[in-house]
Tab-separated table of C-alpha atoms and ligand atoms in Angstrom:
chain	number	residue	atom	x	y	z
U	29	MET	CA	74.321	193.884	112.299
U	30	LYS	CA	72.824	191.962	109.355
U	31	ARG	CA	69.446	190.338	109.865
U	32	ILE	CA	68.292	187.022	108.433
U	33	LEU	CA	64.602	186.167	108.598
U	34	ILE	CA	63.614	182.509	108.493
U	35	VAL	CA	59.999	182.051	107.428
U	36	ASP	CA	58.703	178.621	108.398
U	37	GLY	CA	55.718	177.838	106.194
U	38	GLY	CA	55.073	174.391	107.675
U	39	PRO	CA	52.364	173.699	110.246
U	40	ARG	CA	54.266	171.226	112.426
U	41	ARG	CA	56.651	172.129	115.189
U	42	ALA	CA	59.656	169.893	115.801
U	43	MET	CA	59.200	167.992	112.560
U	44	ASN	CA	61.182	167.964	109.329
U	45	THR	CA	60.800	171.513	108.054
U	46	SER	CA	61.163	173.201	111.424
U	47	ALA	CA	64.258	171.095	112.213
U	48	LEU	CA	65.811	172.179	108.907
U	49	CYS	CA	64.999	175.789	109.884
U	50	ASP	CA	66.773	175.251	113.223
U	51	ALA	CA	69.865	173.959	111.435
U	52	PHE	CA	69.787	176.818	108.912
U	53	ASP	CA	69.495	179.271	111.811
U	54	GLU	CA	72.463	177.689	113.588
U	55	GLY	CA	74.546	177.844	110.411
U	56	ALA	CA	73.629	181.475	109.780
U	57	ARG	CA	74.577	182.537	113.306
U	58	SER	CA	77.867	180.621	113.072
U	59	ALA	CA	78.951	182.905	110.207
U	60	SER	CA	79.578	185.972	112.350
U	61	PRO	CA	78.515	187.728	115.567
U	62	GLU	CA	77.309	190.401	113.151
U	63	ILE	CA	74.456	188.115	112.069
U	64	GLY	CA	71.125	188.214	113.865
U	65	THR	CA	68.390	185.737	113.003
U	66	ALA	CA	64.652	185.747	113.607
U	67	ARG	CA	61.984	183.129	112.934
U	68	VAL	CA	58.415	183.541	111.799
U	69	ARG	CA	56.030	180.582	111.872
U	70	LEU	CA	53.251	181.428	109.416
U	71	TYR	CA	50.785	178.970	110.959
U	72	ASP	CA	51.209	180.510	114.438
U	73	LEU	CA	50.466	184.119	113.485
U	74	PRO	CA	47.241	185.911	114.379
U	75	PRO	CA	44.648	185.731	111.546
U	76	TRP	CA	45.838	186.916	108.145
U	77	LYS	CA	44.889	186.577	104.508
U	78	GLY	CA	46.539	186.143	101.139
U	79	CYS	CA	46.691	189.021	98.661
U	80	MET	CA	43.266	190.742	98.499
U	81	SER	CA	44.009	192.373	95.138
U	82	CYS	CA	43.204	195.783	96.652
U	83	LEU	CA	45.855	197.334	94.337
U	84	ALA	CA	46.927	199.749	97.107
U	85	CYS	CA	50.534	198.762	96.289
U	86	LYS	CA	49.956	199.910	92.691
U	87	LEU	CA	48.592	203.398	93.437
U	88	ARG	CA	50.439	205.920	91.266
U	89	GLY	CA	53.233	207.643	93.172
U	90	ARG	CA	52.638	205.512	96.259
U	91	GLU	CA	54.422	202.316	95.274
U	92	THR	CA	56.275	201.548	98.503
U	93	GLY	CA	56.979	197.917	97.665
U	94	GLU	CA	55.149	196.870	100.821
U	95	CYS	CA	51.706	195.395	101.305
U	96	ALA	CA	49.190	197.933	102.617
U	97	LEU	CA	46.847	195.368	104.190
U	98	ARG	CA	47.085	195.423	107.986
U	99	ASP	CA	46.556	192.048	109.662
U	100	GLY	CA	48.428	189.267	111.432
U	101	LEU	CA	51.030	189.047	108.642
U	102	SER	CA	52.007	192.732	108.585
U	103	ASP	CA	54.915	192.494	111.067
U	104	ALA	CA	56.338	189.469	109.266
U	105	LEU	CA	56.154	191.260	105.912
U	106	ARG	CA	57.906	194.306	107.344
U	107	ALA	CA	60.637	192.073	108.813
U	108	ALA	CA	61.011	190.297	105.470
U	109	ASN	CA	61.310	193.565	103.573
U	110	GLU	CA	63.852	194.986	106.014
U	111	ALA	CA	65.946	191.796	106.270
U	112	ASP	CA	69.383	191.383	104.696
U	113	GLY	CA	68.621	187.737	104.053
U	114	ILE	CA	65.506	185.627	103.896
U	115	ALA	CA	64.950	181.877	103.978
U	116	VAL	CA	61.546	180.522	103.044
U	117	ALA	CA	60.797	176.991	104.220
U	118	SER	CA	57.905	174.736	103.277
U	119	PRO	CA	56.947	171.091	103.153
U	120	VAL	CA	55.696	170.083	99.715
U	121	TYR	CA	51.893	169.820	99.630
U	122	PHE	CA	50.318	168.410	96.471
U	123	GLY	CA	53.380	169.275	94.456
U	124	GLU	CA	53.574	172.880	95.619
U	125	TRP	CA	54.230	174.968	98.706
U	126	THR	CA	51.830	174.873	101.645
U	127	ALA	CA	48.882	177.226	101.205
U	128	MET	CA	50.246	179.569	103.871
U	129	THR	CA	53.680	179.760	102.236
U	130	ARG	CA	52.029	180.615	98.940
U	131	ALA	CA	49.782	183.232	100.594
U	132	PHE	CA	52.790	184.804	102.342
U	133	LEU	CA	54.697	185.004	99.053
U	134	GLU	CA	51.729	186.638	97.297
U	135	ARG	CA	51.647	189.368	99.926
U	136	LEU	CA	55.441	189.792	99.871
U	137	VAL	CA	56.070	189.752	96.141
U	138	PHE	CA	53.022	191.396	94.518
U	139	PRO	CA	54.037	194.810	95.934
U	140	TRP	CA	57.529	194.235	94.471
U	141	LEU	CA	56.106	193.767	90.969
U	142	HIS	CA	55.860	196.889	88.815
U	143	TYR	CA	53.087	196.641	86.258
U	144	THR	CA	54.717	199.478	84.348
U	145	ASP	CA	57.776	197.616	83.086
U	146	PHE	CA	57.219	194.224	84.789
U	147	SER	CA	60.375	194.572	86.824
U	148	VAL	CA	60.431	192.995	90.296
U	149	ALA	CA	62.303	194.791	93.076
U	150	ALA	CA	62.191	194.354	96.842
U	151	PRO	CA	62.565	197.584	98.843
U	152	LYS	CA	65.943	196.191	99.920
U	153	LYS	CA	68.208	193.661	98.210
U	154	LYS	CA	68.794	190.504	100.205
U	155	ALA	CA	70.294	187.021	100.185
U	156	LEU	CA	67.744	184.320	99.470
U	157	ALA	CA	67.395	180.691	100.480
U	158	TRP	CA	64.749	177.989	100.057
U	159	ILE	CA	64.196	175.065	102.405
U	160	TYR	CA	61.946	172.203	101.275
U	161	SER	CA	60.987	168.848	102.735
U	162	MET	CA	58.950	166.172	101.014
U	163	ASN	CA	57.950	162.529	100.773
U	164	ALA	CA	59.156	162.454	97.208
U	165	THR	CA	62.579	161.597	95.878
U	166	ALA	CA	65.057	163.842	94.102
U	167	GLU	CA	63.570	162.710	90.769
U	168	HIS	CA	60.239	164.382	91.599
U	169	PHE	CA	61.878	167.576	92.790
U	170	ALA	CA	62.250	168.956	89.259
U	171	GLN	CA	58.459	168.783	88.761
U	172	PHE	CA	57.904	170.639	92.038
U	173	ARG	CA	60.351	173.326	90.958
U	174	ARG	CA	58.448	173.716	87.678
U	175	ASN	CA	55.176	174.130	89.599
U	176	ILE	CA	56.588	176.946	91.697
U	177	ALA	CA	58.879	178.473	89.078
U	178	MET	CA	56.978	181.746	88.603
U	179	LEU	CA	57.137	182.848	92.236
U	180	GLU	CA	60.536	181.282	92.885
U	181	GLY	CA	61.872	183.275	89.938
U	182	ALA	CA	60.156	186.462	91.091
U	183	LEU	CA	61.795	186.142	94.497
U	184	ALA	CA	65.210	185.743	92.897
U	185	ARG	CA	64.655	188.842	90.738
U	186	GLY	CA	63.141	190.860	93.545
U	187	THR	CA	65.813	190.103	96.127
U	188	GLY	CA	68.603	190.445	93.575
U	189	ASP	CA	69.933	187.022	94.556
U	190	ALA	CA	70.081	185.082	91.299
U	191	ASP	CA	71.715	182.085	92.933
U	192	PRO	CA	69.746	181.286	96.090
U	193	ALA	CA	70.734	178.448	98.406
U	194	ILE	CA	68.345	175.497	98.102
U	195	VAL	CA	68.014	172.863	100.796
U	196	ALA	CA	65.830	169.896	99.904
U	197	ALA	CA	65.168	166.941	102.187
U	198	PHE	CA	63.673	163.965	100.332
U	199	THR	CA	61.876	160.808	101.497
U	200	THR	CA	61.236	162.375	104.890
U	201	ALA	CA	59.674	160.505	107.796
U	202	GLN	CA	56.133	161.903	107.797
U	203	THR	CA	55.576	160.446	111.257
U	204	LYS	CA	57.824	158.891	113.851
U	205	ASP	CA	55.319	156.053	114.279
U	206	TYR	CA	53.909	154.777	110.969
U	207	SER	CA	52.180	151.887	112.791
U	208	ARG	CA	49.437	154.264	113.958
U	209	TYR	CA	48.456	155.437	110.498
U	210	ALA	CA	47.148	153.799	107.326
U	211	MET	CA	50.089	154.894	105.193
U	212	ASP	CA	51.472	151.549	104.067
U	213	GLY	CA	51.627	152.568	100.411
U	214	LEU	CA	54.398	154.964	101.320
U	215	ASP	CA	56.724	152.101	102.278
U	216	PRO	CA	57.394	153.319	105.830
U	217	ALA	CA	60.420	151.056	106.275
U	218	ALA	CA	62.091	152.697	103.287
U	219	HIS	CA	61.345	156.174	104.648
U	220	LEU	CA	62.716	155.332	108.085
U	221	ALA	CA	65.813	153.707	106.590
U	222	TRP	CA	66.335	156.742	104.354
U	223	ARG	CA	66.038	159.041	107.333
U	224	GLU	CA	68.539	156.977	109.309
U	225	ALA	CA	71.005	157.212	106.416
U	226	HIS	CA	70.431	160.806	105.268
U	227	TRP	CA	68.896	163.023	107.940
U	228	GLU	CA	72.170	164.179	109.512
U	229	GLU	CA	73.409	164.990	106.020
U	230	ASP	CA	70.223	167.024	105.364
U	231	LEU	CA	70.758	168.981	108.576
U	232	ALA	CA	74.395	169.599	107.629
U	233	LYS	CA	73.252	170.946	104.235
U	234	ALA	CA	70.801	173.259	105.990
U	235	ARG	CA	73.577	174.486	108.317
U	236	ALA	CA	75.885	175.091	105.344
U	237	ALA	CA	73.108	176.956	103.491
U	238	GLY	CA	72.490	179.115	106.550
U	239	ARG	CA	76.152	179.998	106.757
U	240	ALA	CA	76.422	180.711	103.026
U	241	THR	CA	73.299	182.893	103.107
U	242	ALA	CA	74.644	184.843	106.066
U	243	GLU	CA	77.997	185.330	104.359
U	244	LYS	CA	76.188	186.626	101.291
U	245	ALA	CA	74.156	188.991	103.452
U	246	LEU	CA	77.351	190.277	105.074
U	247	ALA	CA	79.007	190.823	101.702
U	248	GLY	CA	75.885	192.505	100.301
U	249	VAL	CA	73.922	190.959	97.437
R	28	FMN	C1	48.410	167.866	102.756
R	28	FMN	C2	49.712	167.198	102.438
R	28	FMN	C3	50.106	167.070	101.121
R	28	FMN	C4	51.343	166.509	100.801
R	28	FMN	N1	51.711	166.423	99.493
R	28	FMN	C5	52.946	165.962	99.170
R	28	FMN	C6	53.391	165.944	97.816
R	28	FMN	O1	52.678	166.327	96.901
R	28	FMN	N2	54.626	165.495	97.565
R	28	FMN	C7	55.449	165.053	98.559
R	28	FMN	O2	56.571	164.673	98.260
R	28	FMN	N3	55.079	165.060	99.854
R	28	FMN	C8	53.847	165.512	100.181
R	28	FMN	N4	53.441	165.550	101.498
R	28	FMN	C9	54.393	165.074	102.545
R	28	FMN	C10	55.183	166.200	103.186
R	28	FMN	O3	55.655	167.127	102.232
R	28	FMN	C11	56.399	165.647	103.935
R	28	FMN	O4	56.015	164.656	104.830
R	28	FMN	C12	57.118	166.769	104.645
R	28	FMN	O5	58.431	166.381	104.951
R	28	FMN	C13	56.390	167.176	105.919
R	28	FMN	O6	57.070	168.223	106.549
R	28	FMN	P1	56.924	168.440	108.129
R	28	FMN	O7	57.447	167.191	108.795
R	28	FMN	O8	57.742	169.634	108.433
R	28	FMN	O9	55.475	168.644	108.401
R	28	FMN	C14	52.193	166.042	101.841
R	28	FMN	C15	51.770	166.146	103.179
R	28	FMN	C16	50.532	166.716	103.477
R	28	FMN	C17	50.105	166.829	104.932
């Protein structure tokens, strides 16, 4: 059995990012009965913190590649380290990941980083996928990718997956009822029309990415 962990770094249930995670999950499971998936919702975990810079993961001779801090994130980190594939999902907040996604990645990746030779290695190689949703259009996506390039690159090096699947949903509907909120500058009609035209396509891309990631996990990265 190969295990794929889907880490949902968005706060909202049943909205854009979580729906893309559902589709990714469905696609991954469709690849083979030998694929098992699990979901972690970072905002629903018991209290946890970002990296505390305790340097326990850098103690000479005790570099396990896993965060030593014990809190509400520990089980998720263990699952991520043991997984054969990992998908990290986040809405874009102020041109970056959500704070919780960022904090999760700090805790996951800092123990993978060796300050001796600056190599990055997860305890186990794995297939990697990214799932993003945002108000912005495809033209703004490149800027977002530049903002997150350091950690995105570290994940690719650490997992050994140099060509991760990337699902990006643009011009998302931030609410189903724009009339309730003062958000007119966003051009709600355009967002709703975009969703009508593109949302099924976005879900299909997430399903395809899930399947591709699972197939990669089965083949071994
Ligand atoms: C605090 C906050 C900051 C945001 N910043 C951005 C941004 O910089 N760029 C963008 O395209 N969308 C931004 N958005 C919009 C969300 O990324 C977008 O609506 C996303 O699809 C929401 O995902 P969800 O439906 O899963 O919550 C922001 C939303 C919030 C709540």
